Amino acid sequence: MKSHRRFAFRMLLAALSFFIVPQQFSKGCGVKGMVFYGYDFFNPEVVHPEKGLAPFLLDMNDVYEKYVNAENTQVKDNLTEWRERFCNKVSLNDLYYIIYKVNISTLQDLRDAINSPSLTLSFMGDKISGNSFARYLYRNKCDEAVKYLIFAKRCEPHVTKKKAWEDKELDVEAMLDLIEKGKEEFLYTKSYYFKLRYAYQLIRLAHYAKKYTLVLELYDFLMPKLDNDPSIIEDWIEGHRAGAMQALGQRVEAAYIFSKIFDRCPSKREAAFLSFDIRTDEEWETCLRMCQSDHEKAMLHVLRAQGKNSRLVEEMKSIYELDPQNMNLEYLLVREIKKLEKDFLGYEFNDKRAQNKQYFNIPRPNADKRVIELQGFVRDLLKDNHLAHPDFWKIAEGYLELLSGDYYFAKKTFADARKMVSNDTLKNQLEILNLVLEISSMEQLDKSQEERIYEIRTEEKHYKDDTDFKDFLRDKMAYLYTKQGDDAKAFLCYSDISELRPYPKPEIVDNLLSICYDPDKSLMEKQMILKTDGSTIQNDLLDMKANIYMSLFQPEKALLVYQEMPDETYWDAYGLFDPFMERMNDCPDCALSDTSILYNKGELIRQLIQLEQDAIIEADPTKTAQLYYKLGLAWYNMTWYSYSWKTIDYTRNKNSLDYLQKTGSDVIPEAGTPYGNKEFFDCSRALYYFEKALQLSRDPELDAKIAFMASKCERNDYYMRQHSGGEQTFKYYNMLIDNYANTAFYAKLIEKNKAFSAYVIGRQD
């Protein structure tokens, strides 16, 4: 026995079906989860947009919202039919107010006015007297209409809920009492149209009361007594009848009715779709025998085609053989193309493909087989020449070729389709898919291709109108640039230049600078390096490059880089600094003092170079020691540990030291940074200057300060190599204790620095 389709939506059936367990819905809560990342260019509205989309175009994550909105469709259809019955002489808004908003008391007052020789509508206030529907009912003495509306209002509390999660007790006795009263009204009412509406109210009440046998009895009693014009109410009644039959175990008969409702009634289509339930071959054959026409048989195949494991092409072939121009063939084709679009479009360069596979199992395991089978089916139907819209099918053929990677044939098929298409919607779709094809078939990005990309981004209407094109083109560009080894341009595809600051990789910075300096930049390259204020990223890159050289202790090269800016007036844009302050305790977040002499980065680098030169030529050892001490202070204070870290770095993570100690890496992974955050921990240059100062100094107070700063460098060096092992040394702490315990600085240090004070106590013990 072959496996029959069990809808993927079956788990939602109890909560969603209007027919099996009737209830009101409210979108009050949902489950947040991962989002599929892909591209969407095939517009389902190209297929009979005036008829509305069939529910099988929906993805699972759209079903709840779309299904709840089916109630809005029902309201709209209901109001439209009411308006038609009253010769289109009343407005939909006025109908809505009287039918859905006013209470029983207001309707009773309206009925009193209709039946009174003296009462006018004005006594009911402006909202009623100014309502076109109320005026029509009053003027034409439509007592039966108002009487029906009053009865419907009495039924309403029993068949609706304000909130889907409310669990109110059914007042079955009251519902049965209303059914008896409604039967009397049904028999006394003259209008067949209102008789039909009474029948709907009674059958619906019985269904909600879970009196399923009574539903069928009422149907058999009421419906033969009607002789009305066609109405959507008949399908609503049929839905409740089918729901009752299904509840009583008559699933095949119910499935047949649901298939007809699915075909005829847009406002109940989703519910019929969810309620259709055929489980065995025998049930399927029985249901087919109930069909009165090939079209009805075709609709059964339409419904069966929805199963997760359905043989889609086989079902579509059956539909075509029974009903070649059945519009649902096109719906089914669109539905499958949308799935194949997720499976294949941009898969090669979609950087979220692993996430898509893990959370959504996309691409589907059998996607390759499905696209090949569907291509063959589409080609066969185009050859058969019995399609209602061959131009649409030709476009679909080309898109399937595109999704399969057959770009040559896709281009040829789209060219053939262009000769067939006259519909503006299809023309627009074809233009979009041609652009998708052009981007998909790009293999290398040279300056010529970049010029075309610039044209697409600035002139193509579809690119501007559809945000998916921006993602699609960007992802393709990043993929090709990476493949070509151009990581710098790949970086700019996804990131702003500011995102390079946490870790300005030298090769990325240099490659981007080469673009800035290139006199023959393509328009695309010019656009890539342009900032929102109209300037370029050149100066930002120069600042990053200078920082790289500073982190390598090469201030001379850093100054040369800074001097590449147009002039020194630009230097202030990258901060003002004073790294020469003395601090006993490290304080990365402390503010500068009011007496600080501030330097921009270019000036500071120049000052550091000058201090080194002055130290070399200074004859006085004590002054030389003071110069080296000042240099040591600057290089220490510019590290991660101290207050002037922004001189060389852009961002500082307080947890970076822990990460360094655990992993040995100075690059810390951080969200929002493409390469992580590279911290400047290295105190070796500072220690170098402190040691030179100690060799030359003859001032005990200065020596004590130098030794203390050197001890910080010694400690931080231990932190940097802690991951690889080794004991911590205290050379400079011991030097302070042994040689400088009588200095004023030592006494102050004992008072202010807890770590040193604790070490002194520990050594004494």
Short mmCIF file of C-alpha atoms in Angstrom, two decimals, residues 219-606:
data_model
loop_
_atom_site.label_atom_id
_atom_site.label_comp_id
_atom_site.label_asym_id
_atom_site.label_seq_id
_atom_site.Cartn_x
_atom_site.Cartn_y
_atom_site.Cartn_z
CA TYR A 219 -29.09 20.00 7.46
CA ASP A 220 -31.55 17.40 6.20
CA PHE A 221 -34.51 19.30 7.69
CA LEU A 222 -33.59 22.83 6.62
CA MET A 223 -31.76 22.68 3.30
CA PRO A 224 -34.51 21.02 1.19
CA LYS A 225 -36.82 23.89 2.16
CA LEU A 226 -34.57 26.48 0.51
CA ASP A 227 -34.79 27.88 -2.99
CA ASN A 228 -32.20 30.64 -2.88
CA ASP A 229 -29.77 32.15 -5.34
CA PRO A 230 -26.17 30.91 -5.08
CA SER A 231 -24.48 32.16 -1.91
CA ILE A 232 -21.20 31.75 -0.03
CA ILE A 233 -23.32 30.79 2.98
CA GLU A 234 -23.99 27.42 1.33
CA ASP A 235 -20.28 26.59 1.45
CA TRP A 236 -20.06 27.75 5.06
CA ILE A 237 -22.92 25.39 5.88
CA GLU A 238 -21.26 22.59 3.92
CA GLY A 239 -18.11 23.12 5.97
CA HIS A 240 -19.92 22.58 9.24
CA ARG A 241 -21.73 19.59 7.80
CA ALA A 242 -18.44 18.05 6.67
CA GLY A 243 -16.86 18.76 10.05
CA ALA A 244 -19.71 16.95 11.79
CA MET A 245 -19.44 14.01 9.40
CA GLN A 246 -15.73 13.76 10.06
CA ALA A 247 -16.32 13.83 13.81
CA LEU A 248 -18.79 10.96 13.37
CA GLY A 249 -16.23 8.88 11.45
CA GLN A 250 -17.46 9.63 7.93
CA ARG A 251 -14.05 10.89 6.88
CA VAL A 252 -14.23 10.04 3.17
CA GLU A 253 -17.57 11.77 2.64
CA ALA A 254 -16.25 14.74 4.63
CA ALA A 255 -13.06 14.85 2.57
CA TYR A 256 -15.07 15.02 -0.65
CA ILE A 257 -17.09 17.97 0.68
CA PHE A 258 -13.95 19.71 1.91
CA SER A 259 -12.40 19.36 -1.54
CA LYS A 260 -15.37 21.18 -3.08
CA ILE A 261 -15.21 23.92 -0.45
CA PHE A 262 -11.50 24.28 -1.10
CA ASP A 263 -12.25 24.78 -4.78
CA ARG A 264 -15.16 27.19 -4.44
CA CYS A 265 -14.83 29.23 -1.25
CA PRO A 266 -11.76 31.45 -0.68
CA SER A 267 -12.80 32.43 2.86
CA LYS A 268 -12.88 28.76 3.93
CA ARG A 269 -10.09 27.48 1.73
CA GLU A 270 -7.44 27.18 4.42
CA ALA A 271 -9.80 25.41 6.80
CA ALA A 272 -10.88 22.97 4.10
CA PHE A 273 -7.26 22.37 3.18
CA LEU A 274 -6.35 21.54 6.77
CA SER A 275 -9.41 19.36 7.31
CA PHE A 276 -9.07 17.16 4.22
CA ASP A 277 -8.04 13.74 5.52
CA ILE A 278 -7.61 10.64 3.35
CA ARG A 279 -5.49 7.84 4.81
CA THR A 280 -5.64 4.72 2.63
CA ASP A 281 -5.84 3.66 -1.01
CA GLU A 282 -9.35 2.37 -0.45
CA GLU A 283 -10.50 5.71 0.98
CA TRP A 284 -8.89 7.52 -1.94
CA GLU A 285 -10.63 5.39 -4.54
CA THR A 286 -13.96 5.78 -2.72
CA CYS A 287 -13.53 9.54 -2.67
CA LEU A 288 -12.73 9.60 -6.39
CA ARG A 289 -15.93 7.66 -7.13
CA MET A 290 -17.95 10.34 -5.35
CA CYS A 291 -16.73 13.01 -7.77
CA GLN A 292 -19.27 14.27 -10.29
CA SER A 293 -16.75 15.58 -12.84
CA ASP A 294 -13.14 15.39 -13.94
CA HIS A 295 -12.63 18.82 -12.38
CA GLU A 296 -13.68 17.49 -8.98
CA LYS A 297 -11.30 14.55 -9.38
CA ALA A 298 -8.53 16.96 -10.32
CA MET A 299 -9.16 18.93 -7.13
CA LEU A 300 -8.62 15.78 -5.07
CA HIS A 301 -5.20 15.43 -6.70
CA VAL A 302 -4.53 19.11 -5.97
CA LEU A 303 -5.11 18.47 -2.29
CA ARG A 304 -3.11 15.24 -2.23
CA ALA A 305 -0.18 17.03 -3.86
CA GLN A 306 0.35 19.00 -0.64
CA GLY A 307 1.85 16.13 1.33
CA LYS A 308 5.46 16.44 2.43
CA ASN A 309 6.26 13.15 0.71
CA SER A 310 3.81 13.54 -2.16
CA ARG A 311 4.80 12.61 -5.69
CA LEU A 312 4.26 16.12 -6.93
CA VAL A 313 4.90 15.62 -10.63
CA GLU A 314 2.76 12.47 -10.65
CA GLU A 315 -0.11 14.39 -9.05
CA MET A 316 0.33 17.29 -11.47
CA LYS A 317 0.21 14.87 -14.40
CA SER A 318 -3.07 13.48 -13.09
CA ILE A 319 -4.50 16.98 -12.74
CA TYR A 320 -3.42 17.86 -16.27
CA GLU A 321 -4.96 14.70 -17.74
CA LEU A 322 -8.27 15.39 -15.97
CA ASP A 323 -8.41 19.18 -16.31
CA PRO A 324 -5.63 20.65 -18.51
CA GLN A 325 -6.46 24.28 -17.72
CA ASN A 326 -6.94 23.84 -13.99
CA MET A 327 -5.43 26.98 -12.46
CA ASN A 328 -4.18 24.97 -9.49
CA LEU A 329 -1.52 23.46 -11.74
CA GLU A 330 0.05 26.89 -11.84
CA TYR A 331 -0.34 27.31 -8.09
CA LEU A 332 1.36 23.97 -7.51
CA LEU A 333 4.13 24.89 -9.91
CA VAL A 334 4.71 28.19 -8.13
CA ARG A 335 4.69 26.46 -4.76
CA GLU A 336 7.35 23.98 -5.81
CA ILE A 337 9.44 26.65 -7.53
CA LYS A 338 9.42 28.66 -4.31
CA LYS A 339 10.76 25.61 -2.48
CA LEU A 340 13.38 24.92 -5.14
CA GLU A 341 14.35 28.58 -4.98
CA LYS A 342 15.19 28.03 -1.31
CA ASP A 343 17.02 24.82 -2.17
CA PHE A 344 19.24 26.11 -4.94
CA LEU A 345 19.29 29.86 -5.54
CA GLY A 346 22.62 31.27 -4.41
CA TYR A 347 23.50 28.12 -2.48
CA GLU A 348 27.15 28.35 -3.52
CA PHE A 349 27.60 31.82 -2.02
CA ASN A 350 24.96 31.82 0.73
CA ASP A 351 27.07 32.14 3.88
CA LYS A 352 24.12 30.93 6.01
CA ARG A 353 23.74 27.63 4.16
CA ALA A 354 24.98 25.56 7.11
CA GLN A 355 22.43 27.26 9.36
CA ASN A 356 19.69 26.65 6.76
CA LYS A 357 20.55 22.96 6.64
CA GLN A 358 20.76 22.56 10.41
CA TYR A 359 17.53 24.32 11.31
CA PHE A 360 15.37 23.91 8.18
CA ASN A 361 16.87 20.90 6.36
CA ILE A 362 17.27 23.09 3.27
CA PRO A 363 18.30 22.09 0.65
CA ARG A 364 15.90 19.16 0.88
CA PRO A 365 17.59 15.76 0.46
CA ASN A 366 15.67 15.00 -2.76
CA ALA A 367 15.83 18.50 -4.24
CA ASP A 368 18.04 17.47 -7.19
CA LYS A 369 15.58 14.77 -8.24
CA ARG A 370 12.57 17.07 -7.81
CA VAL A 371 13.95 19.85 -9.99
CA ILE A 372 14.86 17.42 -12.80
CA GLU A 373 11.39 15.79 -12.73
CA LEU A 374 9.66 19.16 -12.68
CA GLN A 375 11.73 20.46 -15.60
CA GLY A 376 10.74 17.45 -17.68
CA PHE A 377 7.07 17.86 -16.80
CA VAL A 378 7.05 21.57 -17.67
CA ARG A 379 8.71 20.91 -21.02
CA ASP A 380 6.23 18.14 -21.83
CA LEU A 381 3.25 20.40 -21.10
CA LEU A 382 4.68 23.21 -23.21
CA LYS A 383 5.02 20.78 -26.12
CA ASP A 384 1.45 19.52 -25.61
CA ASN A 385 0.16 23.06 -26.16
CA HIS A 386 -3.01 22.84 -24.05
CA LEU A 387 -1.94 25.19 -21.26
CA ALA A 388 -4.04 28.18 -20.28
CA HIS A 389 -0.97 30.42 -19.87
CA PRO A 390 1.99 29.04 -21.85
CA ASP A 391 3.95 32.28 -21.36
CA PHE A 392 3.96 31.72 -17.60
CA TRP A 393 5.07 28.11 -18.04
CA LYS A 394 7.88 29.21 -20.36
CA ILE A 395 9.18 31.62 -17.73
CA ALA A 396 8.96 28.83 -15.16
CA GLU A 397 10.96 26.55 -17.46
CA GLY A 398 13.72 29.14 -17.69
CA TYR A 399 13.80 29.70 -13.94
CA LEU A 400 14.04 25.97 -13.27
CA GLU A 401 17.03 25.88 -15.64
CA LEU A 402 18.55 28.80 -13.77
CA LEU A 403 18.06 27.06 -10.42
CA SER A 404 19.71 23.96 -11.88
CA GLY A 405 22.75 26.00 -12.90
CA ASP A 406 22.04 25.70 -16.64
CA TYR A 407 22.63 29.40 -17.29
CA TYR A 408 23.10 29.04 -21.05
CA PHE A 409 19.74 27.32 -21.52
CA ALA A 410 18.04 29.64 -19.03
CA LYS A 411 19.16 32.65 -21.07
CA LYS A 412 17.85 31.06 -24.25
CA THR A 413 14.52 30.11 -22.66
CA PHE A 414 14.02 33.60 -21.22
CA ALA A 415 14.66 35.03 -24.69
CA ASP A 416 11.95 32.74 -26.10
CA ALA A 417 9.60 33.71 -23.27
CA ARG A 418 10.11 37.40 -24.03
CA LYS A 419 8.51 36.82 -27.44
CA MET A 420 5.47 35.17 -25.83
CA VAL A 421 4.76 37.51 -22.93
CA SER A 422 2.27 40.35 -23.28
CA ASN A 423 1.07 40.59 -19.67
CA ASP A 424 2.79 43.42 -17.74
CA THR A 425 3.06 41.35 -14.56
CA LEU A 426 4.82 38.54 -16.40
CA LYS A 427 7.03 41.03 -18.25
CA ASN A 428 8.12 42.44 -14.92
CA GLN A 429 8.78 38.94 -13.56
CA LEU A 430 10.85 38.08 -16.62
CA GLU A 431 12.97 41.22 -16.20
CA ILE A 432 13.61 40.32 -12.56
CA LEU A 433 14.65 36.77 -13.42
CA ASN A 434 16.95 37.98 -16.18
CA LEU A 435 18.73 40.13 -13.61
CA VAL A 436 18.91 37.14 -11.25
CA LEU A 437 20.41 35.14 -14.13
CA GLU A 438 22.99 37.83 -14.87
CA ILE A 439 24.14 37.97 -11.25
CA SER A 440 24.10 34.18 -10.86
CA SER A 441 26.26 33.67 -13.94
CA MET A 442 29.02 36.11 -12.86
CA GLU A 443 32.29 34.19 -12.60
CA GLN A 444 34.95 36.85 -12.03
CA LEU A 445 34.95 40.46 -10.90
CA ASP A 446 37.33 42.59 -12.94
CA LYS A 447 36.99 46.34 -13.49
CA SER A 448 34.65 45.81 -16.43
CA GLN A 449 32.34 43.62 -14.39
CA GLU A 450 32.53 46.10 -11.52
CA GLU A 451 31.33 48.83 -13.85
CA ARG A 452 28.28 46.69 -14.67
CA ILE A 453 27.64 46.06 -10.97
CA TYR A 454 27.76 49.79 -10.34
CA GLU A 455 25.21 50.24 -13.10
CA ILE A 456 22.96 47.61 -11.53
CA ARG A 457 23.19 49.22 -8.12
CA THR A 458 22.51 52.75 -9.33
CA GLU A 459 20.21 52.36 -12.32
CA GLU A 460 18.36 49.04 -12.23
CA LYS A 461 14.80 49.63 -11.04
CA HIS A 462 14.33 46.08 -9.79
CA TYR A 463 17.51 46.27 -7.73
CA LYS A 464 16.25 49.37 -5.99
CA ASP A 465 12.73 48.01 -5.44
CA ASP A 466 13.63 44.56 -4.11
CA THR A 467 15.82 44.33 -1.01
CA ASP A 468 16.60 40.69 -1.82
CA PHE A 469 18.63 41.90 -4.79
CA LYS A 470 20.90 43.86 -2.46
CA ASP A 471 21.60 40.72 -0.41
CA PHE A 472 21.88 38.52 -3.48
CA LEU A 473 24.37 40.74 -5.30
CA ARG A 474 26.36 41.50 -2.15
CA ASP A 475 26.70 37.81 -1.25
CA LYS A 476 27.73 36.94 -4.80
CA MET A 477 30.33 39.72 -4.86
CA ALA A 478 31.77 38.71 -1.49
CA TYR A 479 32.00 35.09 -2.65
CA LEU A 480 33.79 35.98 -5.90
CA TYR A 481 36.15 38.46 -4.25
CA THR A 482 37.11 35.85 -1.65
CA LYS A 483 37.57 33.26 -4.37
CA GLN A 484 39.85 35.69 -6.22
CA GLY A 485 41.86 36.34 -3.05
CA ASP A 486 40.59 39.90 -2.69
CA ASP A 487 39.62 39.76 0.98
CA ALA A 488 39.62 43.55 1.26
CA LYS A 489 36.75 44.04 -1.17
CA ALA A 490 34.99 41.02 0.29
CA PHE A 491 35.20 42.75 3.67
CA LEU A 492 33.56 45.91 2.32
CA CYS A 493 30.71 43.86 0.86
CA TYR A 494 29.48 43.05 4.36
CA SER A 495 31.08 45.56 6.69
CA ASP A 496 31.55 49.23 7.33
CA ILE A 497 35.12 50.47 7.67
CA SER A 498 34.50 51.00 11.39
CA GLU A 499 34.13 47.23 11.79
CA LEU A 500 37.77 46.81 10.73
CA ARG A 501 39.02 48.86 13.69
CA PRO A 502 38.85 46.13 16.38
CA TYR A 503 41.39 44.16 14.35
CA PRO A 504 42.79 46.06 11.37
CA LYS A 505 44.46 43.25 9.49
CA PRO A 506 47.51 44.69 7.71
CA GLU A 507 46.78 42.99 4.39
CA ILE A 508 43.19 44.27 4.38
CA VAL A 509 44.29 47.80 5.26
CA ASP A 510 46.99 47.82 2.57
CA ASN A 511 44.69 46.44 -0.12
CA LEU A 512 42.01 49.01 0.67
CA LEU A 513 44.59 51.80 0.61
CA SER A 514 45.76 50.61 -2.80
CA ILE A 515 42.18 51.07 -4.03
CA CYS A 516 42.08 54.58 -2.56
CA TYR A 517 45.35 55.48 -4.31
CA ASP A 518 44.46 53.86 -7.65
CA PRO A 519 44.00 56.64 -10.23
CA ASP A 520 41.97 54.27 -12.43
CA LYS A 521 39.39 53.18 -9.87
CA SER A 522 36.21 51.69 -11.26
CA LEU A 523 32.95 53.40 -10.36
CA MET A 524 32.20 50.39 -8.17
CA GLU A 525 35.48 50.86 -6.29
CA LYS A 526 34.77 54.55 -5.86
CA GLN A 527 31.39 53.66 -4.38
CA MET A 528 32.91 51.05 -2.08
CA ILE A 529 35.37 53.47 -0.44
CA LEU A 530 32.90 56.34 -0.15
CA LYS A 531 31.62 57.33 3.30
CA THR A 532 28.18 58.75 4.00
CA ASP A 533 29.60 62.25 4.54
CA GLY A 534 31.08 62.30 1.03
CA SER A 535 34.68 61.67 2.09
CA THR A 536 36.53 58.40 1.54
CA ILE A 537 37.87 55.81 3.95
CA GLN A 538 41.48 56.74 3.11
CA ASN A 539 42.28 58.70 6.28
CA ASP A 540 40.60 56.06 8.45
CA LEU A 541 42.82 53.44 6.86
CA LEU A 542 45.92 55.58 7.38
CA ASP A 543 45.06 55.90 11.06
CA MET A 544 44.67 52.11 11.29
CA LYS A 545 47.97 51.55 9.50
CA ALA A 546 49.71 53.97 11.86
CA ASN A 547 48.26 52.02 14.79
CA ILE A 548 49.59 48.79 13.32
CA TYR A 549 53.10 50.27 13.14
CA MET A 550 52.79 51.64 16.67
CA SER A 551 51.82 48.18 17.96
CA LEU A 552 55.02 46.92 16.30
CA PHE A 553 57.03 49.71 18.03
CA GLN A 554 57.80 51.46 14.74
CA PRO A 555 56.81 55.10 15.36
CA GLU A 556 58.93 56.38 12.48
CA LYS A 557 56.88 54.38 9.99
CA ALA A 558 53.69 55.37 11.77
CA LEU A 559 54.57 59.06 11.37
CA LEU A 560 55.27 58.60 7.67
CA VAL A 561 51.83 57.03 7.29
CA TYR A 562 50.16 59.89 9.15
CA GLN A 563 51.92 62.36 6.90
CA GLU A 564 50.11 60.77 3.93
CA MET A 565 46.94 62.54 5.07
CA PRO A 566 46.29 65.69 3.01
CA ASP A 567 47.55 67.91 5.85
CA GLU A 568 47.93 67.95 9.62
CA THR A 569 44.51 69.51 10.18
CA TYR A 570 43.05 66.01 9.73
CA TRP A 571 45.06 64.59 12.63
CA ASP A 572 42.75 65.91 15.36
CA ALA A 573 39.91 63.76 13.99
CA TYR A 574 41.50 60.64 15.48
CA GLY A 575 41.72 61.71 19.12
CA LEU A 576 43.78 63.73 21.60
CA PHE A 577 46.08 61.96 24.05
CA ASP A 578 48.49 62.40 26.98
CA PRO A 579 50.18 59.08 27.79
CA PHE A 580 52.86 60.65 30.03
CA MET A 581 50.94 60.68 33.34
CA GLU A 582 52.15 58.71 36.38
CA ARG A 583 49.64 56.33 37.96
CA MET A 584 50.31 53.95 40.85
CA ASN A 585 47.26 51.85 40.01
CA ASP A 586 46.21 50.93 36.50
CA CYS A 587 42.99 52.70 35.57
CA PRO A 588 41.92 52.17 31.94
CA ASP A 589 38.76 54.24 32.36
CA CYS A 590 40.20 57.17 34.31
CA ALA A 591 39.94 60.64 32.81
CA LEU A 592 42.90 62.84 32.01
CA SER A 593 43.87 65.52 34.51
CA ASP A 594 43.14 69.20 33.95
CA THR A 595 46.87 69.85 33.58
CA SER A 596 47.36 67.34 30.77
CA ILE A 597 49.11 68.51 27.64
CA LEU A 598 47.12 66.94 24.81
CA TYR A 599 48.59 65.71 21.55
CA ASN A 600 46.82 64.42 18.49
CA LYS A 601 48.23 61.12 17.29
CA GLY A 602 50.57 62.59 14.70
CA GLU A 603 51.95 65.07 17.22
CA LEU A 604 52.33 62.35 19.84
CA ILE A 605 54.23 60.05 17.49
CA ARG A 606 56.48 62.95 16.57
#
